[in-house]
Backbone as numpy.savetxt, mean C-alpha at the origin, in Angstrom:
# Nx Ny Nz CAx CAy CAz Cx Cy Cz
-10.33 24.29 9.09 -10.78 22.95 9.43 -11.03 22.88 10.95
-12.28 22.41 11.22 -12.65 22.11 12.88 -12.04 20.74 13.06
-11.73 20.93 14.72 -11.61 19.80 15.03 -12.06 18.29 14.92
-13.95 18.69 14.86 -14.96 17.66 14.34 -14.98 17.17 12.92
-14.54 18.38 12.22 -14.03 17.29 10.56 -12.91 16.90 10.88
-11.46 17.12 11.65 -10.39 16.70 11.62 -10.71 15.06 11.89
-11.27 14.74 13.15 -11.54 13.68 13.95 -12.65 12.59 12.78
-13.44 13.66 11.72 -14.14 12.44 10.89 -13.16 11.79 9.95
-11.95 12.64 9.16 -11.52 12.37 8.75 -10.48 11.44 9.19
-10.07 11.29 10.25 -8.35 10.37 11.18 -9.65 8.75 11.41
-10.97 8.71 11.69 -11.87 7.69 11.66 -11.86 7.38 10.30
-12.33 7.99 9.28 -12.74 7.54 7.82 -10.90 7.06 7.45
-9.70 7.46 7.56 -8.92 7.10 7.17 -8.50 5.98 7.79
-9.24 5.70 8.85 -8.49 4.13 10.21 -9.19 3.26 9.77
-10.55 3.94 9.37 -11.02 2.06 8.69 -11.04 1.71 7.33
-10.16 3.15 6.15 -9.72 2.92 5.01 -8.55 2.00 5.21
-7.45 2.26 5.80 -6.40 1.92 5.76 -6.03 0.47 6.67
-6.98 0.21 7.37 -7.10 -0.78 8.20 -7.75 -2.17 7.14
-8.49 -1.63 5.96 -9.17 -2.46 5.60 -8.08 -3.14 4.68
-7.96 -4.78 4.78 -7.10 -5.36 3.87 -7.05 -4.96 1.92
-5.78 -4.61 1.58 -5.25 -4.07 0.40 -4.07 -4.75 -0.20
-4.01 -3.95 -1.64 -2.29 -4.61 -1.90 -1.20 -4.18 -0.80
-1.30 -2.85 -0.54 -0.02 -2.12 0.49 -0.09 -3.35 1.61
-1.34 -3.41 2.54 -1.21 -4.22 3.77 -0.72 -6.10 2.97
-1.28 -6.52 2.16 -0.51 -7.79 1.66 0.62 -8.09 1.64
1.08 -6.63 0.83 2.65 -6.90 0.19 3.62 -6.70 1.86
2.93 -5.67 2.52 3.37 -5.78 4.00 3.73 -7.31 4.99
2.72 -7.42 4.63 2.39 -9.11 5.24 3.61 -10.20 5.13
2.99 -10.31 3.44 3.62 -10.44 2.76 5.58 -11.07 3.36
5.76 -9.41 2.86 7.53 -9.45 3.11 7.67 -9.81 4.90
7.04 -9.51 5.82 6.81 -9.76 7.42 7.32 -11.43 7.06
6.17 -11.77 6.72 6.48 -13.72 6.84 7.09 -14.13 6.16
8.25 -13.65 4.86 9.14 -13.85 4.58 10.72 -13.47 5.06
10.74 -12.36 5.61 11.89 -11.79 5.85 12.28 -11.32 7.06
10.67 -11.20 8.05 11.06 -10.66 9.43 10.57 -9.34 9.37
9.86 -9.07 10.69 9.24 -7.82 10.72 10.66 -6.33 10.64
11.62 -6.83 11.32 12.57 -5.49 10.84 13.23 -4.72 9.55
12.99 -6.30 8.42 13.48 -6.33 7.40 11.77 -5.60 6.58
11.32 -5.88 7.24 9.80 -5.14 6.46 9.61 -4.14 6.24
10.67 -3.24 7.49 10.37 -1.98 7.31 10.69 -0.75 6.06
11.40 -1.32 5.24 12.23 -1.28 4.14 10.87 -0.94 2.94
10.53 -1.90 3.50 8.86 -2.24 2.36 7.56 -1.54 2.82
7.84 -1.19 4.15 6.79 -0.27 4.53 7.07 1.01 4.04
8.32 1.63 4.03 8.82 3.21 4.28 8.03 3.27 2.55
8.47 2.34 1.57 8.24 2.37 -0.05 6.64 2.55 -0.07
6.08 1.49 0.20 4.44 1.99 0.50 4.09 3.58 1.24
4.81 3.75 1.99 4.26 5.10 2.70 4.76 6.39 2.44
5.77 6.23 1.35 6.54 7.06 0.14 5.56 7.46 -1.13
4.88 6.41 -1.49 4.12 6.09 -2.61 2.40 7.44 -2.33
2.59 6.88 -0.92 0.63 7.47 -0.16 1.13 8.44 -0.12
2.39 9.31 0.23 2.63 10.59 0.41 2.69 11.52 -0.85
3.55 10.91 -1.83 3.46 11.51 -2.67 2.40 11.78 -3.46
1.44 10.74 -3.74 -0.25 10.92 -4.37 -0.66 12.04 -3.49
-0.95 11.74 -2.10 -1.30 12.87 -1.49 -0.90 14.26 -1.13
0.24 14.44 -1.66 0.46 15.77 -1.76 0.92 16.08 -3.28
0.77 15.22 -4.04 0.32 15.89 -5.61 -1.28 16.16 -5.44
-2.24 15.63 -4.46 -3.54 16.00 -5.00 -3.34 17.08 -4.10
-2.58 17.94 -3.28 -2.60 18.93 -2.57 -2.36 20.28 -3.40
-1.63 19.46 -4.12 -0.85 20.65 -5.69 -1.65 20.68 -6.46
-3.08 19.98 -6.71 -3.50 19.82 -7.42 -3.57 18.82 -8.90
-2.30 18.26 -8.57 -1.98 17.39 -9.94 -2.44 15.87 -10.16
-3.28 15.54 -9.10 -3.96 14.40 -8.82 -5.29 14.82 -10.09
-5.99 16.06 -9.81 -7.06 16.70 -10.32 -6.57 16.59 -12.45
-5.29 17.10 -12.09 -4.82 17.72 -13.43 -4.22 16.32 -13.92
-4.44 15.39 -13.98 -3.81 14.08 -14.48 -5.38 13.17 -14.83
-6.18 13.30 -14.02 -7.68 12.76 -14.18 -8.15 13.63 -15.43
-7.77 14.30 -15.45 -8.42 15.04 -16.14 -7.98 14.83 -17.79
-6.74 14.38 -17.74 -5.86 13.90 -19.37 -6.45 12.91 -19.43
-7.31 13.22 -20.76 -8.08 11.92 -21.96 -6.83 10.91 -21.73
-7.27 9.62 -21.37 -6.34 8.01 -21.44 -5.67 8.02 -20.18
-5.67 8.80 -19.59 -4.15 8.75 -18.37 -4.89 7.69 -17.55
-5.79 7.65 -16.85 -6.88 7.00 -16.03 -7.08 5.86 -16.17
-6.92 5.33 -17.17 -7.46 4.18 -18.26 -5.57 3.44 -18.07
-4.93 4.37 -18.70 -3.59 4.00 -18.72 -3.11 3.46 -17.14
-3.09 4.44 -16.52 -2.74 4.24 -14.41 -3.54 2.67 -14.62
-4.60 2.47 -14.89 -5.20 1.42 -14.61 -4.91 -0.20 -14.88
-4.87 0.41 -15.99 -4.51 -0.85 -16.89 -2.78 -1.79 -16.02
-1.71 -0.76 -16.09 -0.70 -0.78 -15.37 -0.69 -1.33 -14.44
-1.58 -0.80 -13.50 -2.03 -1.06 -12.07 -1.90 -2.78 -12.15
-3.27 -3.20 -13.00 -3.73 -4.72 -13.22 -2.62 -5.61 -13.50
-1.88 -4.99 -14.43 -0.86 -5.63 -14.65 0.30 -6.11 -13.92
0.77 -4.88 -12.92 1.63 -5.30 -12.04 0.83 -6.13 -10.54
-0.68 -6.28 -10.45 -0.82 -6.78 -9.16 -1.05 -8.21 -9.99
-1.52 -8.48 -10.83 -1.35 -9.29 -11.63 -0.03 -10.43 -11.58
0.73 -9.77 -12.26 2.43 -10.30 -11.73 2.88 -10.86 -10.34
2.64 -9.86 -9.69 2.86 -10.03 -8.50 2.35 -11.50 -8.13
0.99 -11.70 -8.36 0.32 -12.62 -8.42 0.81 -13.92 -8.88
1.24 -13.97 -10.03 1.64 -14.71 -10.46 3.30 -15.25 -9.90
3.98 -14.22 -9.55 5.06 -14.48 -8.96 4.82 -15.02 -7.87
4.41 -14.75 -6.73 4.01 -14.94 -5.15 3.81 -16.36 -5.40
2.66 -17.13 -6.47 2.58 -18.50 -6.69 3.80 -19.34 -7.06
4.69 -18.54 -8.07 5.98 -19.53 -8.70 6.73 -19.64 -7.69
6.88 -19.15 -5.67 7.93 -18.74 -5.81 7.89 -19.76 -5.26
9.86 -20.67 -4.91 10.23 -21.77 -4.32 10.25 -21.41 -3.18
10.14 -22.66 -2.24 10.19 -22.97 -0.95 11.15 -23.19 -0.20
12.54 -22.54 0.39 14.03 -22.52 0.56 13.23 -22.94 2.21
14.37 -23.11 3.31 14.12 -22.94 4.45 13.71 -21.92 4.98
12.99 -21.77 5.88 12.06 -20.28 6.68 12.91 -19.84 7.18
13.00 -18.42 7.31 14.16 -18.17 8.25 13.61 -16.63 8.26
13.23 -17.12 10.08 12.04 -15.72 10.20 12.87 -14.93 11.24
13.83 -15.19 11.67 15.22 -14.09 12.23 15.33 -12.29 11.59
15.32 -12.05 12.32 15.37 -10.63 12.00 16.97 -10.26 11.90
17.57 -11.02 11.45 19.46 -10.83 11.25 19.77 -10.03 10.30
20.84 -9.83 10.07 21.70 -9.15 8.87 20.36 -9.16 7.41
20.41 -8.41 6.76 19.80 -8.89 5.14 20.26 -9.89 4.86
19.43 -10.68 4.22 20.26 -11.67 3.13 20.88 -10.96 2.10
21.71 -11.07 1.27 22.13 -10.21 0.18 21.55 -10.14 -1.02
20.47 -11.14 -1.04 19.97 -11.36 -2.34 18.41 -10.60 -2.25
18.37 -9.72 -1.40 17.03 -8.58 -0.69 17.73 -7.70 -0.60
17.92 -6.86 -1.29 18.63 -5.45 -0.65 17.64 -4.34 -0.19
17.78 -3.32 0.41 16.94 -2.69 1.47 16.33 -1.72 0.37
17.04 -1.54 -0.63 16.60 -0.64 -1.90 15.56 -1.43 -2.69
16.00 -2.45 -2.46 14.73 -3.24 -3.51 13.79 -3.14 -2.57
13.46 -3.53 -1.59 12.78 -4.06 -0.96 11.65 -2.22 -0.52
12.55 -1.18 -0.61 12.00 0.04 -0.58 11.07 -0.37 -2.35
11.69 -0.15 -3.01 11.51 -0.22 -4.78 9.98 -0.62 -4.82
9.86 -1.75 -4.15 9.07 -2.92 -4.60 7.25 -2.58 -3.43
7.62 -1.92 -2.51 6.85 -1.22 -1.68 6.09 -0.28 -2.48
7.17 0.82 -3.03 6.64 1.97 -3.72 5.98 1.82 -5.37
6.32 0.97 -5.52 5.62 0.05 -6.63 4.30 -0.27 -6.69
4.13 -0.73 -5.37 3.14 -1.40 -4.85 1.99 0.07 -4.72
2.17 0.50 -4.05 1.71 1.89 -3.57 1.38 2.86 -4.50
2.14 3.39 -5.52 2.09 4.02 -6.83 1.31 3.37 -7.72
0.89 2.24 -8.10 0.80 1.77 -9.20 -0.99 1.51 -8.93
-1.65 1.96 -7.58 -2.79 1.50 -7.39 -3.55 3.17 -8.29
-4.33 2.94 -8.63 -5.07 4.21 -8.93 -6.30 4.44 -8.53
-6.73 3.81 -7.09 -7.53 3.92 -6.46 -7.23 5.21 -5.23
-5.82 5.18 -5.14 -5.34 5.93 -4.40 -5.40 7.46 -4.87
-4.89 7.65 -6.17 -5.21 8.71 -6.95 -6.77 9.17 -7.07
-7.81 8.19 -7.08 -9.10 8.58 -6.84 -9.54 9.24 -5.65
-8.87 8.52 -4.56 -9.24 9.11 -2.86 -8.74 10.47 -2.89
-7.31 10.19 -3.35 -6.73 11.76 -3.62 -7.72 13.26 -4.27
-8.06 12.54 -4.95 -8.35 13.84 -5.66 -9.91 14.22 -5.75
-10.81 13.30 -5.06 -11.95 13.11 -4.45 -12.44 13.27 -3.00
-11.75 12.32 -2.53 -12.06 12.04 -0.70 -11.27 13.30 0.09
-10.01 13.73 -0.20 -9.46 14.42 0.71 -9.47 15.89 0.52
-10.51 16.47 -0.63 -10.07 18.07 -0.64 -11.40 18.26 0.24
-12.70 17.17 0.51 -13.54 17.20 1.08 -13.64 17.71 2.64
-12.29 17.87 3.16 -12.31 18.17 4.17 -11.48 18.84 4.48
-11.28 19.75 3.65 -10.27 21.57 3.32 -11.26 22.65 3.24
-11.42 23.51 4.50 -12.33 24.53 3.96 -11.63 25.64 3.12
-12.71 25.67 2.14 -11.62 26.44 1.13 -11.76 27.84 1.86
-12.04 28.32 2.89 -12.17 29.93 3.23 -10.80 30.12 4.26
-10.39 28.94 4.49 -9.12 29.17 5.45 -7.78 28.74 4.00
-6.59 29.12 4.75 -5.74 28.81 4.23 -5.50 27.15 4.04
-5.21 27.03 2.44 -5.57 25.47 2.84 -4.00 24.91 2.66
-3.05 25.09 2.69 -1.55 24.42 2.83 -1.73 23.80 3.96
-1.71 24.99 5.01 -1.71 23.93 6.65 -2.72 23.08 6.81
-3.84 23.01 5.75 -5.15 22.02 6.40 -4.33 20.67 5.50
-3.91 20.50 4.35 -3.63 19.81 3.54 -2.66 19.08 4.30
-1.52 19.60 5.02 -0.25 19.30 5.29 -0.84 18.80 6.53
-1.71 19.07 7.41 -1.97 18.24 8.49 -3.50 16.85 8.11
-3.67 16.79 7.04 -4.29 15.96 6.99 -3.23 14.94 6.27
-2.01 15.27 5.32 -1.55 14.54 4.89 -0.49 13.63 5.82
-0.34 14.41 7.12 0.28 14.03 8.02 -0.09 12.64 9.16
-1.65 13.02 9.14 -2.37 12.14 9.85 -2.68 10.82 8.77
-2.77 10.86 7.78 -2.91 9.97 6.92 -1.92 8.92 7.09
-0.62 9.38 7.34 0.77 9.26 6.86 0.86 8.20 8.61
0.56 8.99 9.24 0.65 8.10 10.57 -0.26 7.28 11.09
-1.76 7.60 10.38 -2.54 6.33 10.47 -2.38 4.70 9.68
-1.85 5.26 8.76 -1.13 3.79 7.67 -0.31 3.20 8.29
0.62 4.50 8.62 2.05 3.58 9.47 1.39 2.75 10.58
0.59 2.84 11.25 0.36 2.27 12.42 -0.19 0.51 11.84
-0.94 0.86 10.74 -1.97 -0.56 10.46 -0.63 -1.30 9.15
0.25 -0.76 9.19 2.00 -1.40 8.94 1.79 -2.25 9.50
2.18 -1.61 10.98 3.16 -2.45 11.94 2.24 -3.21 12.13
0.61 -2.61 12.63 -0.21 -4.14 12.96 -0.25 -5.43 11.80
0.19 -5.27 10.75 0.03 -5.79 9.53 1.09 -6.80 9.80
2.16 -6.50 9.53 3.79 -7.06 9.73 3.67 -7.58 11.15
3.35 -7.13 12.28 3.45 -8.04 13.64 2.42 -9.56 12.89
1.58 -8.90 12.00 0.50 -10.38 12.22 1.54 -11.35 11.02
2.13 -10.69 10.57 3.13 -11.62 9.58 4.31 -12.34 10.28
4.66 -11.70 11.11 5.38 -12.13 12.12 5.12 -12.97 12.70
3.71 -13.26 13.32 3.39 -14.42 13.95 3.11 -15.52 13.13
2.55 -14.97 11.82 1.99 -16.07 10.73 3.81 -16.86 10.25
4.42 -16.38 10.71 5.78 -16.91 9.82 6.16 -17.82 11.02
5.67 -18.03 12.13 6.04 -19.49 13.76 5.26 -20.61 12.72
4.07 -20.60 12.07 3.63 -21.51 11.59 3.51 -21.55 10.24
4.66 -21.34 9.54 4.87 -21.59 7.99 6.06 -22.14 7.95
6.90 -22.71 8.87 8.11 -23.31 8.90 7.97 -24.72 8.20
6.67 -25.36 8.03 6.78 -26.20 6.59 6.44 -26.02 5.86
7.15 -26.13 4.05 7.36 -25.66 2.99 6.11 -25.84 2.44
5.42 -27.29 2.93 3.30 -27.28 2.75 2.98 -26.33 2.85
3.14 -25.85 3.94 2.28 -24.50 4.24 2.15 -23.32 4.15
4.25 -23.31 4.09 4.81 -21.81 3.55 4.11 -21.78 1.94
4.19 -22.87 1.21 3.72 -23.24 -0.19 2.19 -22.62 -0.05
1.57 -23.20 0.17 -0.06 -22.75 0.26 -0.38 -20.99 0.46
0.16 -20.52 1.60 0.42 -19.25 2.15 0.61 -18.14 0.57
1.95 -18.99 0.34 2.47 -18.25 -1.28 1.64 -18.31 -2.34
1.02 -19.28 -2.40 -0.55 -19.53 -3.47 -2.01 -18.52 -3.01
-2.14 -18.53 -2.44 -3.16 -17.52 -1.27 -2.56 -16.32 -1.89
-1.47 -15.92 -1.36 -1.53 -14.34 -1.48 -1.18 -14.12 -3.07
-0.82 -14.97 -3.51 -0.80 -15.01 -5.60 -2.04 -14.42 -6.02
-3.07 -15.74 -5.01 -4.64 -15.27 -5.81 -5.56 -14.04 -5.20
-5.00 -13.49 -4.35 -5.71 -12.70 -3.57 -5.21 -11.71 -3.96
-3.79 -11.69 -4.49 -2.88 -10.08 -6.04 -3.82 -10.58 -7.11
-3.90 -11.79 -7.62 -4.45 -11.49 -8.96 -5.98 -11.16 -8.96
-6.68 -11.34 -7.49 -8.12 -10.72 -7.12 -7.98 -9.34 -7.11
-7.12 -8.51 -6.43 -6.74 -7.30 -6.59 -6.72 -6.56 -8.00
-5.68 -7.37 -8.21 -5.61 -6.93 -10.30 -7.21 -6.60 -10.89
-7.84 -7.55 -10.91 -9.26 -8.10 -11.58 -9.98 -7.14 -10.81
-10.14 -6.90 -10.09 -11.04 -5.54 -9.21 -10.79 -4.40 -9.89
-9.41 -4.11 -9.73 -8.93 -2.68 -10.46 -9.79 -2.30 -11.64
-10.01 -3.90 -12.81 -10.57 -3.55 -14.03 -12.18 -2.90 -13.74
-12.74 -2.93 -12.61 -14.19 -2.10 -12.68 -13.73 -0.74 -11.79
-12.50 -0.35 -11.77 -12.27 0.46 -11.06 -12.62 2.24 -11.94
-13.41 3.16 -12.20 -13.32 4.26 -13.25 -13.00 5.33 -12.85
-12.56 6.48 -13.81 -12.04 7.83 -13.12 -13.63 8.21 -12.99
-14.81 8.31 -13.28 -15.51 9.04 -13.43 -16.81 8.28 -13.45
């Protein structure tokens, strides 16, 4: 791999990953509910989720799963379903006092869920599995050894996401100074309901092939 594909690829992945998604929502998301430190919990789960797709399509098993009659169809369907939910949850949820402090956990968020619910998020897209096993062998020359090309693209991937995290969660951070009334925190929670269940509904024109 040259430097000049390295550099197309760290661009093509800054304005993939930059571009608003479920991962950057659910980011958001937990930011203006819980505090950007408590987010990070929910970021590590999202960036658990991108690693592992991307280095199963390194193994090849991104390839070898597209390839099983229904699996594609199945990932999908799943997919809809849980951004779906999500959707629907984000709308039901009640309006308690804001409390955008970055303190102790509450106990009723534990740092495992809050990982859980990230990697959920992240796993369950099968758009990701498409990039995988499409977008990124595109820039492995197969005449060099390709572990180290794989492992440093999966690396840069890994740290270009993290970055559009934190820009994600800082902007949740600020969005949570002006959701301190339950109007607005309310509205906010309706918004990102319909903008999961827009997600969901996209997925369905989403195809392996």
């Amino acid at each position: 791999m040259t430097w000049h594909t390295w550099w197309l690829f760290t661009g093509a992945v800054f304005l993939l990953s930059g571009t608003p998604g479920p991962n950057m929502l659910h980011i958001l998301s937990r930011s203006v509910e819980l505090g950007m430190a408590r987010s990070v919990a929910a970021m590590t789960g999202c960036l658990a989720a991108v690693v592992a797709v991307l280095s199963a399509s390194a193994a090849g098993l991104t390839t070898l799963l597209l390839a099983l009659p229904g699996a594609f169809e199945v990932l999908r369907y799943a997919g809809v379903a849980y951004l779906i939910y999500l959707g629907i949850k984000a709308w039901r949820t009640e309006v308690p006092p804001l409390d955008v402090g970055d303190g102790p956990l509450s106990p009723a968020v534990s740092l495992a869920a809050l990982f859980r619910g990230g990697f959920a998020i992240g796993i369950s897209n099968p758009k990701l599995i498409l990039f995988a096993a499409a977008f990124l062998p595109q820039f492995v020359t197969p005449t060099h050894p390709q572990g180290p090309q794989f492992a440093l693209l999966v690396a840069t991937f890994a740290v270009v996401e993290s970055f559009w995290y934190g820009v994600y969660a800082l902007g949740g951070r600020s969005l949570s100074r002006y959701l301190a009334r339950p109007a607005i925190k309310r509205a906010f929670n309706r918004l990102t309901g319909v903008i999961f269940v827009g997600f969901g509904l996209a997925l369905l024109k989403t195809k392996s092939a």
